[in-house]
Amino acid sequence: MSMEDYDYLFKIVLIGNAGVGKTCLVRRFTQGLFPPGQGATIGVDFMIKTVEIRGEKVKLQIWDTAGQERFRSITQSYYRSANALILTYDITCEDSFRCLPEWLREIEQYANNQVVTILVGNKIDLAEKREVLRQKAEDFAESQSMLYLETSAKESDNVEKLFLDLACELIREAKQNKLDNTDSAPMPGEGKAISYLSCCSLN
């Protein structure tokens, strides 16, 4: 695809434990379907979707990474060039939430310091099996200066909002960096979260 076909190109990488629904989120957004009995991702997979936001064409490269430990050295190499990271856990699985600090350490070690990070609690269609209270997750996200959103890939709840709001924020940051000429300067995570919430109203 030539540069004339889009105004912006962003790389979004989904990370988190195996089985939390990363692939289902990607396929729901890019293909509009929920794959029943989805198997575990092997290594890394990606899909592309182009969206239009306020008259500007945005090409999203969405990278779906395997959650299993044996693929970690492969998936870590994708962090550095990511514009946004979607850190995903399963609201019905306390273990997937308890592993979040480990994922955050990987982000700190391998991702660039301007990456936009959002915490996503998936599978809200299984609310009766919830093991992680929303308030607990929100408090954790706030303590890490991350954004927070709950989704259901199965029911398509907040899935489009997740990716479009990320695209909105990435455009805003791209324009700000271009205007301020601060491409190499780190943006404070807390300020980033505040400006994003006011711009795109994730919550």
Tab-separated table of N, CA and C in Angstrom, residues 18-164:
chain	number	residue	atom	x	y	z
A	18	ALA	N	-2.070	-16.333	27.962
A	18	ALA	CA	-2.794	-17.165	26.995
A	18	ALA	C	-4.240	-17.344	27.470
A	19	GLY	N	-5.162	-17.331	26.529
A	19	GLY	CA	-6.554	-17.619	26.847
A	19	GLY	C	-7.391	-16.444	27.301
A	20	VAL	N	-6.832	-15.229	27.300
A	20	VAL	CA	-7.603	-14.073	27.780
A	20	VAL	C	-8.482	-13.475	26.685
A	21	GLY	N	-8.281	-13.911	25.438
A	21	GLY	CA	-9.157	-13.447	24.357
A	21	GLY	C	-8.533	-12.436	23.409
A	22	LYS	N	-7.205	-12.383	23.341
A	22	LYS	CA	-6.545	-11.403	22.477
A	22	LYS	C	-6.909	-11.622	21.004
A	23	THR	N	-6.810	-12.859	20.556
A	23	THR	CA	-7.124	-13.167	19.159
A	23	THR	C	-8.583	-12.865	18.845
A	24	CYS	N	-9.455	-13.168	19.774
A	24	CYS	CA	-10.881	-12.906	19.559
A	24	CYS	C	-11.161	-11.412	19.449
A	25	LEU	N	-10.470	-10.599	20.234
A	25	LEU	CA	-10.620	-9.149	20.132
A	25	LEU	C	-10.181	-8.656	18.757
A	26	VAL	N	-9.041	-9.166	18.298
A	26	VAL	CA	-8.527	-8.753	16.992
A	26	VAL	C	-9.480	-9.157	15.877
A	27	ARG	N	-9.943	-10.382	15.903
A	27	ARG	CA	-10.806	-10.870	14.830
A	27	ARG	C	-12.184	-10.226	14.876
A	28	ARG	N	-12.672	-9.927	16.062
A	28	ARG	CA	-13.958	-9.231	16.167
A	28	ARG	C	-13.854	-7.847	15.518
A	29	PHE	N	-12.745	-7.149	15.773
A	29	PHE	CA	-12.595	-5.798	15.230
A	29	PHE	C	-12.305	-5.815	13.729
A	30	THR	N	-11.399	-6.682	13.299
A	30	THR	CA	-10.970	-6.659	11.903
A	30	THR	C	-11.905	-7.405	10.959
A	31	GLN	N	-12.563	-8.455	11.465
A	31	GLN	CA	-13.393	-9.295	10.603
A	31	GLN	C	-14.863	-9.320	11.004
A	32	GLY	N	-15.166	-8.746	12.173
A	32	GLY	CA	-16.550	-8.711	12.621
A	32	GLY	C	-17.098	-10.051	13.046
A	33	LEU	N	-16.202	-10.953	13.461
A	33	LEU	CA	-16.680	-12.275	13.873
A	33	LEU	C	-16.019	-12.723	15.170
A	34	PHE	N	-16.691	-13.660	15.833
A	34	PHE	CA	-16.157	-14.264	17.052
A	34	PHE	C	-15.878	-15.723	16.755
A	35	PRO	N	-14.602	-16.115	16.717
A	35	PRO	CA	-14.270	-17.492	16.354
A	35	PRO	C	-14.486	-18.462	17.510
A	36	PRO	N	-15.481	-19.343	17.429
A	36	PRO	CA	-15.698	-20.309	18.517
A	36	PRO	C	-14.562	-21.324	18.565
A	37	GLY	N	-14.164	-21.688	19.760
A	37	GLY	CA	-13.113	-22.676	19.918
A	37	GLY	C	-11.775	-22.225	19.366
A	38	GLN	N	-11.494	-20.931	19.488
A	38	GLN	CA	-10.236	-20.381	18.974
A	38	GLN	C	-9.038	-21.023	19.671
A	39	GLY	N	-8.109	-21.560	18.892
A	39	GLY	CA	-6.917	-22.169	19.458
A	39	GLY	C	-5.901	-21.127	19.872
A	40	ALA	N	-4.894	-21.560	20.595
A	40	ALA	CA	-3.852	-20.644	21.062
A	40	ALA	C	-3.025	-20.128	19.891
A	41	THR	N	-2.662	-18.855	19.968
A	41	THR	CA	-1.815	-18.258	18.942
A	41	THR	C	-0.407	-18.843	19.039
A	42	ILE	N	0.166	-19.148	17.892
A	42	ILE	CA	1.530	-19.664	17.839
A	42	ILE	C	2.449	-18.521	17.420
A	43	GLY	N	3.282	-18.065	18.340
A	43	GLY	CA	4.201	-16.966	18.021
A	43	GLY	C	3.467	-15.651	17.903
A	44	VAL	N	3.442	-15.091	16.697
A	44	VAL	CA	2.820	-13.789	16.468
A	44	VAL	C	2.008	-13.838	15.182
A	45	ASP	N	0.838	-13.210	15.205
A	45	ASP	CA	0.011	-13.090	14.017
A	45	ASP	C	-0.410	-11.629	13.906
A	46	PHE	N	-0.768	-11.180	12.713
A	46	PHE	CA	-1.247	-9.808	12.631
A	46	PHE	C	-2.288	-9.649	11.541
A	47	MET	N	-3.135	-8.631	11.740
A	47	MET	CA	-4.144	-8.272	10.755
A	47	MET	C	-4.099	-6.767	10.554
A	48	ILE	N	-4.626	-6.334	9.438
A	48	ILE	CA	-4.628	-4.910	9.102
A	48	ILE	C	-6.058	-4.448	8.895
A	49	LYS	N	-6.358	-3.289	9.433
A	49	LYS	CA	-7.655	-2.671	9.154
A	49	LYS	C	-7.446	-1.171	8.994
A	50	THR	N	-8.059	-0.615	7.961
A	50	THR	CA	-7.989	0.823	7.730
A	50	THR	C	-9.309	1.446	8.133
A	51	VAL	N	-9.233	2.482	8.943
A	51	VAL	CA	-10.433	3.176	9.422
A	51	VAL	C	-10.311	4.648	9.081
A	52	GLU	N	-11.441	5.330	9.085
A	52	GLU	CA	-11.433	6.773	8.837
A	52	GLU	C	-11.857	7.493	10.104
A	53	ILE	N	-11.037	8.431	10.532
A	53	ILE	CA	-11.314	9.199	11.742
A	53	ILE	C	-11.205	10.680	11.412
A	54	ARG	N	-12.330	11.365	11.540
A	54	ARG	CA	-12.387	12.811	11.254
A	54	ARG	C	-11.793	13.137	9.882
A	55	GLY	N	-12.138	12.312	8.915
A	55	GLY	CA	-11.713	12.577	7.552
A	55	GLY	C	-10.311	12.114	7.213
A	56	GLU	N	-9.618	11.512	8.174
A	56	GLU	CA	-8.261	11.035	7.933
A	56	GLU	C	-8.245	9.512	7.929
A	57	LYS	N	-7.539	8.947	6.951
A	57	LYS	CA	-7.483	7.499	6.800
A	57	LYS	C	-6.329	6.945	7.635
A	58	VAL	N	-6.658	6.018	8.515
A	58	VAL	CA	-5.684	5.471	9.459
A	58	VAL	C	-5.554	3.967	9.232
A	59	LYS	N	-4.349	3.524	8.945
A	59	LYS	CA	-4.078	2.106	8.757
A	59	LYS	C	-3.544	1.541	10.072
A	60	LEU	N	-4.231	0.545	10.606
A	60	LEU	CA	-3.840	-0.083	11.857
A	60	LEU	C	-3.260	-1.466	11.588
A	61	GLN	N	-2.017	-1.661	11.979
A	61	GLN	CA	-1.417	-2.997	11.986
A	61	GLN	C	-1.612	-3.544	13.394
A	62	ILE	N	-2.415	-4.574	13.522
A	62	ILE	CA	-2.758	-5.099	14.848
A	62	ILE	C	-2.081	-6.449	15.024
A	63	TRP	N	-1.136	-6.487	15.946
A	63	TRP	CA	-0.307	-7.682	16.167
A	63	TRP	C	-0.822	-8.445	17.383
A	64	ASP	N	-1.123	-9.704	17.147
A	64	ASP	CA	-1.655	-10.601	18.185
A	64	ASP	C	-0.532	-11.534	18.617
A	65	THR	N	-0.120	-11.436	19.868
A	65	THR	CA	1.027	-12.219	20.333
A	65	THR	C	0.589	-13.392	21.202
A	66	ALA	N	1.371	-14.459	21.160
A	66	ALA	CA	1.107	-15.631	21.995
A	66	ALA	C	1.386	-15.302	23.458
A	67	GLY	N	0.548	-15.838	24.343
A	67	GLY	CA	0.737	-15.566	25.757
A	67	GLY	C	1.623	-16.567	26.468
A	68	GLN	N	1.894	-17.708	25.809
A	68	GLN	CA	2.677	-18.745	26.471
A	68	GLN	C	4.132	-18.319	26.662
A	69	GLU	N	4.693	-18.752	27.758
A	69	GLU	CA	6.059	-18.385	28.138
A	69	GLU	C	7.070	-18.773	27.061
A	70	ARG	N	6.839	-19.896	26.382
A	70	ARG	CA	7.843	-20.376	25.428
A	70	ARG	C	7.980	-19.472	24.202
A	71	PHE	N	6.994	-18.591	23.973
A	71	PHE	CA	7.078	-17.677	22.838
A	71	PHE	C	7.521	-16.272	23.248
A	72	ARG	N	7.823	-16.096	24.526
A	72	ARG	CA	8.056	-14.745	25.050
A	72	ARG	C	9.222	-14.044	24.371
A	73	SER	N	10.297	-14.774	24.083
A	73	SER	CA	11.457	-14.127	23.458
A	73	SER	C	11.122	-13.640	22.047
A	74	ILE	N	10.170	-14.302	21.396
A	74	ILE	CA	9.749	-13.872	20.067
A	74	ILE	C	8.875	-12.632	20.171
A	75	THR	N	7.903	-12.684	21.066
A	75	THR	CA	6.934	-11.586	21.141
A	75	THR	C	7.550	-10.293	21.671
A	76	GLN	N	8.554	-10.422	22.524
A	76	GLN	CA	9.174	-9.216	23.092
A	76	GLN	C	9.792	-8.321	22.027
A	77	SER	N	10.227	-8.921	20.916
A	77	SER	CA	10.871	-8.137	19.868
A	77	SER	C	9.894	-7.205	19.166
A	78	TYR	N	8.595	-7.419	19.367
A	78	TYR	CA	7.589	-6.578	18.718
A	78	TYR	C	7.220	-5.357	19.558
A	79	TYR	N	7.663	-5.311	20.798
A	79	TYR	CA	7.309	-4.205	21.678
A	79	TYR	C	7.911	-2.883	21.207
A	80	ARG	N	9.177	-2.927	20.802
A	80	ARG	CA	9.939	-1.699	20.569
A	80	ARG	C	9.299	-0.798	19.523
A	81	SER	N	8.781	-1.402	18.458
A	81	SER	CA	8.223	-0.595	17.374
A	81	SER	C	6.723	-0.338	17.533
A	82	ALA	N	6.144	-0.790	18.654
A	82	ALA	CA	4.702	-0.601	18.859
A	82	ALA	C	4.387	0.846	19.200
A	83	ASN	N	3.315	1.360	18.591
A	83	ASN	CA	2.805	2.675	18.971
A	83	ASN	C	1.859	2.564	20.159
A	84	ALA	N	1.194	1.416	20.277
A	84	ALA	CA	0.267	1.193	21.390
A	84	ALA	C	0.309	-0.270	21.801
A	85	LEU	N	0.141	-0.503	23.098
A	85	LEU	CA	0.079	-1.861	23.651
A	85	LEU	C	-1.255	-2.035	24.354
A	86	ILE	N	-1.944	-3.129	24.040
A	86	ILE	CA	-3.189	-3.466	24.722
A	86	ILE	C	-2.878	-4.633	25.654
A	87	LEU	N	-2.768	-4.335	26.947
A	87	LEU	CA	-2.475	-5.349	27.953
A	87	LEU	C	-3.794	-5.953	28.411
A	88	THR	N	-3.990	-7.226	28.094
A	88	THR	CA	-5.299	-7.851	28.252
A	88	THR	C	-5.296	-8.923	29.341
A	89	TYR	N	-6.364	-8.942	30.135
A	89	TYR	CA	-6.568	-10.032	31.088
A	89	TYR	C	-8.025	-10.470	30.995
A	90	ASP	N	-8.331	-11.573	31.631
A	90	ASP	CA	-9.671	-12.165	31.623
A	90	ASP	C	-10.325	-11.869	32.971
A	91	ILE	N	-11.465	-11.177	32.960
A	91	ILE	CA	-12.103	-10.797	34.231
A	91	ILE	C	-12.559	-12.015	35.029
A	92	THR	N	-12.653	-13.183	34.374
A	92	THR	CA	-13.086	-14.400	35.076
A	92	THR	C	-11.903	-15.230	35.564
A	93	CYS	N	-10.694	-14.701	35.394
A	93	CYS	CA	-9.490	-15.458	35.762
A	93	CYS	C	-8.543	-14.580	36.577
A	94	GLU	N	-8.561	-14.767	37.878
A	94	GLU	CA	-7.718	-13.980	38.777
A	94	GLU	C	-6.237	-14.131	38.431
A	95	ASP	N	-5.838	-15.324	38.004
A	95	ASP	CA	-4.431	-15.553	37.675
A	95	ASP	C	-3.955	-14.632	36.554
A	96	SER	N	-4.795	-14.398	35.557
A	96	SER	CA	-4.397	-13.538	34.442
A	96	SER	C	-4.214	-12.093	34.906
A	97	PHE	N	-4.934	-11.717	35.955
A	97	PHE	CA	-4.779	-10.370	36.520
A	97	PHE	C	-3.513	-10.286	37.379
A	98	ARG	N	-3.240	-11.347	38.127
A	98	ARG	CA	-2.063	-11.344	38.994
A	98	ARG	C	-0.759	-11.290	38.198
A	99	CYS	N	-0.799	-11.706	36.955
A	99	CYS	CA	0.399	-11.693	36.115
A	99	CYS	C	0.686	-10.322	35.503
A	100	LEU	N	-0.215	-9.360	35.678
A	100	LEU	CA	-0.037	-8.054	35.037
A	100	LEU	C	1.279	-7.357	35.400
A	101	PRO	N	1.711	-7.382	36.669
A	101	PRO	CA	2.995	-6.727	36.983
A	101	PRO	C	4.164	-7.286	36.178
A	102	GLU	N	4.136	-8.596	35.901
A	102	GLU	CA	5.191	-9.195	35.092
A	102	GLU	C	5.155	-8.645	33.667
A	103	TRP	N	3.954	-8.503	33.121
A	103	TRP	CA	3.823	-7.934	31.774
A	103	TRP	C	4.295	-6.479	31.759
A	104	LEU	N	3.991	-5.754	32.810
A	104	LEU	CA	4.419	-4.356	32.878
A	104	LEU	C	5.939	-4.237	32.927
A	105	ARG	N	6.588	-5.177	33.585
A	105	ARG	CA	8.055	-5.167	33.612
A	105	ARG	C	8.617	-5.375	32.207
A	106	GLU	N	7.950	-6.233	31.435
A	106	GLU	CA	8.389	-6.440	30.058
A	106	GLU	C	8.200	-5.168	29.226
A	107	ILE	N	7.066	-4.505	29.432
A	107	ILE	CA	6.819	-3.253	28.716
A	107	ILE	C	7.908	-2.238	29.027
A	108	GLU	N	8.219	-2.114	30.308
A	108	GLU	CA	9.241	-1.156	30.724
A	108	GLU	C	10.600	-1.491	30.112
A	109	GLN	N	10.878	-2.776	29.993
A	109	GLN	CA	12.175	-3.201	29.492
A	109	GLN	C	12.288	-3.119	27.969
A	110	TYR	N	11.206	-3.448	27.260
A	110	TYR	CA	11.325	-3.615	25.814
A	110	TYR	C	10.606	-2.550	24.971
A	111	ALA	N	9.589	-1.888	25.528
A	111	ALA	CA	8.823	-0.938	24.715
A	111	ALA	C	9.485	0.435	24.711
A	112	ASN	N	9.149	1.239	23.703
A	112	ASN	CA	9.681	2.607	23.683
A	112	ASN	C	8.932	3.460	24.705
A	113	ASN	N	9.542	4.565	25.103
A	113	ASN	CA	8.982	5.337	26.216
A	113	ASN	C	7.807	6.229	25.824
A	114	GLN	N	7.402	6.198	24.563
A	114	GLN	CA	6.232	6.969	24.146
A	114	GLN	C	5.028	6.086	23.842
A	115	VAL	N	5.155	4.792	24.104
A	115	VAL	CA	4.068	3.881	23.760
A	115	VAL	C	2.826	4.193	24.597
A	116	VAL	N	1.665	4.117	23.971
A	116	VAL	CA	0.384	4.281	24.659
A	116	VAL	C	-0.050	2.901	25.145
A	117	THR	N	-0.332	2.788	26.435
A	117	THR	CA	-0.700	1.491	27.006
A	117	THR	C	-2.085	1.561	27.621
A	118	ILE	N	-2.905	0.561	27.321
A	118	ILE	CA	-4.239	0.477	27.908
A	118	ILE	C	-4.443	-0.910	28.496
A	119	LEU	N	-5.058	-0.967	29.660
A	119	LEU	CA	-5.389	-2.235	30.304
A	119	LEU	C	-6.825	-2.601	29.922
A	120	VAL	N	-7.006	-3.819	29.443
A	120	VAL	CA	-8.326	-4.265	29.003
A	120	VAL	C	-8.737	-5.519	29.757
A	121	GLY	N	-9.895	-5.449	30.391
A	121	GLY	CA	-10.494	-6.615	31.031
A	121	GLY	C	-11.519	-7.217	30.080
A	122	ASN	N	-11.215	-8.380	29.525
A	122	ASN	CA	-12.085	-8.989	28.512
A	122	ASN	C	-13.030	-10.025	29.145
A	123	LYS	N	-14.032	-10.402	28.371
A	123	LYS	CA	-15.027	-11.438	28.712
A	123	LYS	C	-16.080	-10.949	29.700
A	124	ILE	N	-16.521	-9.696	29.534
A	124	ILE	CA	-17.568	-9.197	30.428
A	124	ILE	C	-18.915	-9.854	30.151
A	125	ASP	N	-19.019	-10.612	29.059
A	125	ASP	CA	-20.239	-11.387	28.817
A	125	ASP	C	-20.373	-12.514	29.836
A	126	LEU	N	-19.274	-12.836	30.537
A	126	LEU	CA	-19.297	-13.868	31.578
A	126	LEU	C	-19.274	-13.238	32.966
A	127	ALA	N	-20.045	-12.169	33.120
A	127	ALA	CA	-20.021	-11.385	34.361
A	127	ALA	C	-20.333	-12.217	35.591
A	128	GLU	N	-21.152	-13.248	35.430
A	128	GLU	CA	-21.521	-14.069	36.589
A	128	GLU	C	-20.339	-14.896	37.091
A	129	LYS	N	-19.305	-15.006	36.276
A	129	LYS	CA	-18.102	-15.751	36.671
A	129	LYS	C	-16.938	-14.816	37.010
A	130	ARG	N	-17.225	-13.542	37.143
A	130	ARG	CA	-16.175	-12.553	37.392
A	130	ARG	C	-15.385	-12.866	38.648
A	131	GLU	N	-14.051	-12.828	38.524
A	131	GLU	CA	-13.161	-13.010	39.675
A	131	GLU	C	-12.386	-11.726	39.997
A	132	VAL	N	-12.341	-10.797	39.060
A	132	VAL	CA	-11.605	-9.549	39.261
A	132	VAL	C	-12.594	-8.386	39.250
A	133	LEU	N	-12.760	-7.742	40.398
A	133	LEU	CA	-13.688	-6.624	40.483
A	133	LEU	C	-13.208	-5.464	39.611
A	134	ARG	N	-14.151	-4.786	38.982
A	134	ARG	CA	-13.805	-3.668	38.110
A	134	ARG	C	-13.028	-2.598	38.874
A	135	GLN	N	-13.462	-2.306	40.108
A	135	GLN	CA	-12.791	-1.257	40.885
A	135	GLN	C	-11.338	-1.617	41.162
A	136	LYS	N	-11.096	-2.879	41.420
A	136	LYS	CA	-9.724	-3.336	41.663
A	136	LYS	C	-8.861	-3.111	40.425
A	137	ALA	N	-9.411	-3.439	39.261
A	137	ALA	CA	-8.669	-3.260	38.012
A	137	ALA	C	-8.463	-1.778	37.711
A	138	GLU	N	-9.483	-0.975	37.945
A	138	GLU	CA	-9.360	0.465	37.708
A	138	GLU	C	-8.295	1.079	38.612
A	139	ASP	N	-8.278	0.639	39.863
A	139	ASP	CA	-7.272	1.161	40.803
A	139	ASP	C	-5.865	0.761	40.359
A	140	PHE	N	-5.728	-0.464	39.881
A	140	PHE	CA	-4.426	-0.918	39.409
A	140	PHE	C	-3.988	-0.114	38.200
A	141	ALA	N	-4.898	0.083	37.248
A	141	ALA	CA	-4.573	0.850	36.044
A	141	ALA	C	-4.174	2.278	36.406
A	142	GLU	N	-4.915	2.884	37.326
A	142	GLU	CA	-4.608	4.258	37.730
A	142	GLU	C	-3.231	4.335	38.401
A	143	SER	N	-2.897	3.329	39.202
A	143	SER	CA	-1.598	3.331	39.884
A	143	SER	C	-0.441	3.230	38.907
A	144	GLN	N	-0.713	2.701	37.708
A	144	GLN	CA	0.320	2.537	36.683
A	144	GLN	C	0.178	3.569	35.563
A	145	SER	N	-0.677	4.565	35.776
A	145	SER	CA	-0.935	5.612	34.768
A	145	SER	C	-1.373	5.011	33.438
A	146	MET	N	-2.192	3.955	33.525
A	146	MET	CA	-2.736	3.332	32.329
A	146	MET	C	-4.214	3.659	32.204
A	147	LEU	N	-4.695	3.573	30.990
A	147	LEU	CA	-6.116	3.671	30.735
A	147	LEU	C	-6.741	2.313	31.018
A	148	TYR	N	-8.076	2.289	31.177
A	148	TYR	CA	-8.738	1.016	31.474
A	148	TYR	C	-10.064	0.925	30.740
A	149	LEU	N	-10.354	-0.250	30.215
A	149	LEU	CA	-11.610	-0.495	29.529
A	149	LEU	C	-11.962	-1.971	29.669
A	150	GLU	N	-13.256	-2.262	29.797
A	150	GLU	CA	-13.709	-3.649	29.809
A	150	GLU	C	-14.428	-3.960	28.508
A	151	THR	N	-14.199	-5.171	27.993
A	151	THR	CA	-14.720	-5.551	26.683
A	151	THR	C	-15.326	-6.948	26.696
A	152	SER	N	-16.067	-7.227	25.642
A	152	SER	CA	-16.495	-8.593	25.355
A	152	SER	C	-16.287	-8.819	23.864
A	153	ALA	N	-15.314	-9.654	23.532
A	153	ALA	CA	-15.109	-9.990	22.128
A	153	ALA	C	-16.307	-10.774	21.601
A	154	LYS	N	-16.911	-11.591	22.446
A	154	LYS	CA	-18.041	-12.420	22.014
A	154	LYS	C	-19.243	-11.568	21.649
A	155	GLU	N	-19.563	-10.594	22.510
A	155	GLU	CA	-20.740	-9.752	22.287
A	155	GLU	C	-20.390	-8.443	21.567
A	156	SER	N	-19.114	-8.229	21.292
A	156	SER	CA	-18.619	-7.026	20.604
A	156	SER	C	-18.738	-5.758	21.458
A	157	ASP	N	-18.880	-5.914	22.761
A	157	ASP	CA	-18.992	-4.759	23.640
A	157	ASP	C	-17.654	-4.021	23.738
A	158	ASN	N	-17.651	-2.760	23.375
A	158	ASN	CA	-16.496	-1.855	23.513
A	158	ASN	C	-15.289	-2.237	22.648
A	159	VAL	N	-15.438	-3.211	21.757
A	159	VAL	CA	-14.287	-3.633	20.950
A	159	VAL	C	-13.922	-2.553	19.938
A	160	GLU	N	-14.910	-2.083	19.199
A	160	GLU	CA	-14.637	-1.016	18.229
A	160	GLU	C	-14.175	0.244	18.946
A	161	LYS	N	-14.791	0.535	20.071
A	161	LYS	CA	-14.402	1.711	20.856
A	161	LYS	C	-12.935	1.628	21.262
A	162	LEU	N	-12.499	0.448	21.676
A	162	LEU	CA	-11.114	0.251	22.095
A	162	LEU	C	-10.148	0.663	20.991
A	163	PHE	N	-10.320	0.125	19.807
A	163	PHE	CA	-9.358	0.378	18.728
A	163	PHE	C	-9.506	1.781	18.139
A	164	LEU	N	-10.720	2.265	18.025
A	164	LEU	CA	-10.906	3.597	17.455
A	164	LEU	C	-10.430	4.682	18.416
